[in-house]
Amino acid sequence: MEQELDRPALREYTQVVIQEADRLRSLMEKLLTPQHVPHFSALNIHEVLERVRSVVLAELPEGLLIHRDYDLSLPEVHGDKEQLIQVMLNIVRNAAQAMKGKGTITLRTRITRQITLMKKLHRLAIAVQIIDNGPGIPTHLRDKIFYPLVSGRPEGHGLGLTLAQDFVSQHQGSIEFESEPGRTCFTVVLPLPHSGKQP
Ligand SMILES: Nc1ncnc2c1ncn2[C@@H]1O[C@H](COP(=O)(O)OP(=O)(O)O)[C@@H](O)[C@H]1O
Ligand SMILES: [Mg+2]
């Protein structure tokens, strides 16, 4: 298909589609394997975010702006790339869907210091924020959106954030949100390797 397309932008989209199909197959295999162990390696969080950005822009090419506010000096995290792509994709897709495909999403990365994650104090961690200017999370859902099968959309399954939270905790990280009409911000914090304080 790629060879038959004449516009470079369209060719880029077919690449996105091919990469997504490969990633989903491998993720499925992992989910279906007993004890689905994540595959950890050193990775650049911005590569994860750039991938998510192109997937969501390919899905909703009109009306959606995805703004980047990256701290390019961040060190690499130790993580499972496919899991982290799925985490960010689920959050960014929710934001895009809540805005009905029209609005601005900001992807922000920062370093954070002295943070306690899963009862362990970490000297350094990476914070990824996904901010949208949509309607906000419906008030009656706010204290349960991470539970399975909780959805505010007629066609939703309510599994996106449950899976995101499960994957983030496999990275010893945390996921939280703040939401009001006009601004919803999800923050994923991932500890950096060897940043746990020794007793
Ligand atoms: N950025 C957001 N803005 C508004 N609502 C949101 C946002 N993110 C999540 N939600 C709400 O949380 C619900 C649960 O999300 P999720 O677990 O991904 O399940 P699903 O997308 O299948 O509904 C969504 O249906 C939506 O109502
Ligand atoms: Mg979802």
XYZ file of C-alpha atoms and ligand atoms in Angstrom:
227
model
C 0.000 0.000 0.000
C 2.821 2.326 0.935
C 4.363 2.018 -2.532
C 1.147 3.067 -4.228
C 0.795 6.276 -2.264
C 2.262 9.393 -3.772
C 2.010 11.835 -0.858
C 4.794 11.511 1.738
C 2.342 12.340 4.562
C 0.144 9.392 3.592
C 3.179 7.129 3.404
C 4.089 8.195 6.915
C 0.604 7.183 8.103
C 0.966 3.697 6.627
C 4.194 3.368 8.598
C 2.301 4.352 11.747
C -0.357 1.742 10.960
C 2.239 -0.977 10.375
C 4.110 -0.161 13.582
C 0.880 -0.133 15.584
C -0.181 -3.520 14.209
C 3.208 -4.995 15.179
C 3.111 -3.440 18.633
C -0.447 -4.621 19.346
C 0.387 -8.154 18.261
C 3.346 -8.263 20.589
C 1.338 -6.714 23.447
C -1.436 -9.292 22.922
C 1.088 -12.101 23.007
C 2.384 -10.781 26.302
C -1.087 -10.417 27.803
C -1.977 -13.940 26.766
C 1.232 -15.508 28.053
C 0.982 -16.717 31.645
C 2.392 -14.132 34.101
C 2.900 -11.716 31.182
C 6.289 -10.407 32.288
C 7.155 -6.940 31.040
C 10.362 -6.497 29.043
C 12.336 -3.703 30.611
C 15.050 -1.738 28.856
C 16.482 1.771 28.879
C 14.275 4.021 26.811
C 13.650 7.596 25.898
C 10.236 8.749 27.090
C 10.036 11.258 24.226
C 10.185 8.456 21.670
C 7.164 6.945 23.422
C 5.311 10.272 23.354
C 6.185 11.014 19.732
C 4.802 7.647 18.737
C 1.573 8.263 20.625
C 1.336 11.701 19.087
C 1.540 10.347 15.534
C -0.952 7.553 16.217
C -3.572 9.913 17.658
C -3.016 12.548 14.963
C -3.452 9.838 12.331
C -6.753 8.822 13.976
C -8.049 12.381 14.317
C -6.259 14.487 11.735
C -8.640 17.446 11.804
C -9.075 19.886 14.643
C -6.659 18.307 17.106
C -3.490 20.095 18.141
C -0.878 18.182 20.104
C 1.574 20.597 21.614
C 4.914 19.362 23.057
C 6.573 20.820 26.100
C 9.493 18.422 26.542
C 12.491 18.670 28.817
C 14.980 17.181 26.381
C 17.651 16.860 29.050
C 15.733 14.061 30.825
C 17.648 10.833 31.347
C 16.335 7.525 30.006
C 13.786 5.573 32.019
C 13.885 1.840 32.585
C 10.658 0.477 31.219
C 8.649 -1.706 28.869
C 8.235 0.383 25.753
C 5.040 -1.242 24.522
C 3.391 -0.933 27.910
C 4.379 2.716 28.223
C 3.084 3.495 24.735
C -0.227 1.888 25.724
C -0.387 3.914 28.952
C 0.147 7.240 27.171
C -2.057 6.247 24.239
C -4.998 5.399 26.519
C -4.719 8.757 28.287
C -4.212 10.828 25.125
C -7.038 9.018 23.318
C -9.417 9.701 26.204
C -8.475 13.377 26.058
C -9.025 13.494 22.295
C -12.352 11.687 22.610
C -13.538 13.953 25.434
C -12.820 16.952 23.187
C -14.607 15.249 20.285
C -11.407 15.532 18.298
C -11.264 19.329 18.536
C -8.955 21.083 20.959
C -5.431 21.158 22.290
C -3.518 18.475 24.122
C -0.192 19.308 25.743
C 2.424 16.623 26.346
C 4.786 17.825 29.064
C 7.835 16.109 30.569
C 9.704 17.197 33.675
C 12.095 15.888 36.265
C 10.766 15.598 39.815
C 12.827 15.171 42.956
C 12.304 13.448 46.301
C 9.108 11.659 45.504
C 7.556 8.698 47.314
C 6.221 6.032 44.959
C 4.809 2.776 46.285
C 6.078 3.628 49.787
C 9.647 4.061 48.556
C 11.390 7.425 48.452
C 13.012 8.196 45.091
C 15.603 10.874 44.596
C 14.653 11.404 40.956
C 11.696 10.559 38.773
C 10.201 11.599 35.470
C 6.776 13.220 35.375
C 4.752 13.070 32.169
C 1.706 15.325 32.045
C -1.062 15.043 29.495
C -3.222 18.131 29.601
C -6.355 18.821 27.588
C -8.739 21.747 27.369
C -11.861 19.627 27.032
C -14.998 19.486 29.199
C -13.373 17.716 32.161
C -14.104 14.345 33.726
C -17.795 14.052 34.664
C -18.089 14.699 38.435
C -19.900 11.434 39.182
C -17.034 9.438 37.641
C -14.125 11.219 39.313
C -13.542 8.842 42.204
C -13.853 5.679 40.120
C -12.407 6.218 36.631
C -9.548 3.795 37.325
C -11.998 0.974 38.098
C -12.695 -1.548 35.343
C -15.852 -1.077 33.289
C -16.334 2.544 34.382
C -16.961 4.612 31.277
C -18.617 7.896 30.467
C -18.918 7.051 26.781
C -21.725 4.975 25.233
C -19.206 3.046 23.129
C -16.563 2.869 25.896
C -15.369 -0.271 27.661
C -13.935 1.382 30.742
C -10.695 -0.563 30.559
C -8.267 2.056 29.227
C -7.374 3.668 32.536
C -7.481 0.379 34.452
C -4.860 -1.041 32.111
C -2.852 2.200 32.251
C -2.796 2.049 36.052
C -1.807 -1.611 36.045
C 1.083 -0.986 33.627
C 2.270 2.083 35.551
C 2.354 0.146 38.816
C 4.433 -2.553 37.125
C 6.945 0.296 36.659
C 6.688 1.253 40.378
C 5.140 4.522 39.225
C 1.994 6.493 39.905
C -0.864 7.923 37.877
C -3.111 10.761 39.066
C -5.353 13.429 37.592
C -6.829 16.848 38.244
C -9.878 17.888 36.308
C -12.170 20.862 35.918
C -14.128 22.101 32.892
C -11.545 23.442 30.430
C -8.554 21.685 31.955
C -7.841 18.037 32.685
C -4.336 16.944 33.551
C -3.131 13.368 33.968
C 0.289 12.957 35.575
C 2.282 9.747 35.240
C 5.381 9.569 37.423
C 8.063 6.988 36.651
C 11.048 6.485 38.962
C 14.516 6.656 37.445
C 16.806 3.653 37.799
C 18.904 3.562 40.991
C 17.087 6.570 42.420
C 15.554 4.667 45.351
C 17.056 5.788 48.690
C 18.989 3.119 50.534
C 17.917 2.780 54.179
N -9.305 13.700 29.586
C -10.560 13.332 29.904
N -11.581 14.237 29.842
C -12.847 13.883 30.169
N -13.211 12.644 30.567
C -12.258 11.709 30.639
C -10.881 11.995 30.326
N -10.158 10.859 30.520
C -11.031 9.927 30.930
N -12.297 10.415 31.016
C -13.506 9.688 31.444
O -13.095 8.460 32.036
C -13.790 7.384 31.427
C -12.979 6.101 31.533
O -11.913 6.069 30.612
P -11.308 4.670 30.145
O -10.934 3.867 31.350
O -10.251 4.937 29.143
O -12.536 3.930 29.468
P -13.281 4.276 28.072
O -12.413 5.200 27.294
O -13.458 2.963 27.401
O -14.583 4.899 28.471
C -14.086 7.862 30.026
O -15.181 7.201 29.462
C -14.404 9.342 30.258
O -15.739 9.506 30.695
Mg -10.383 5.100 27.022
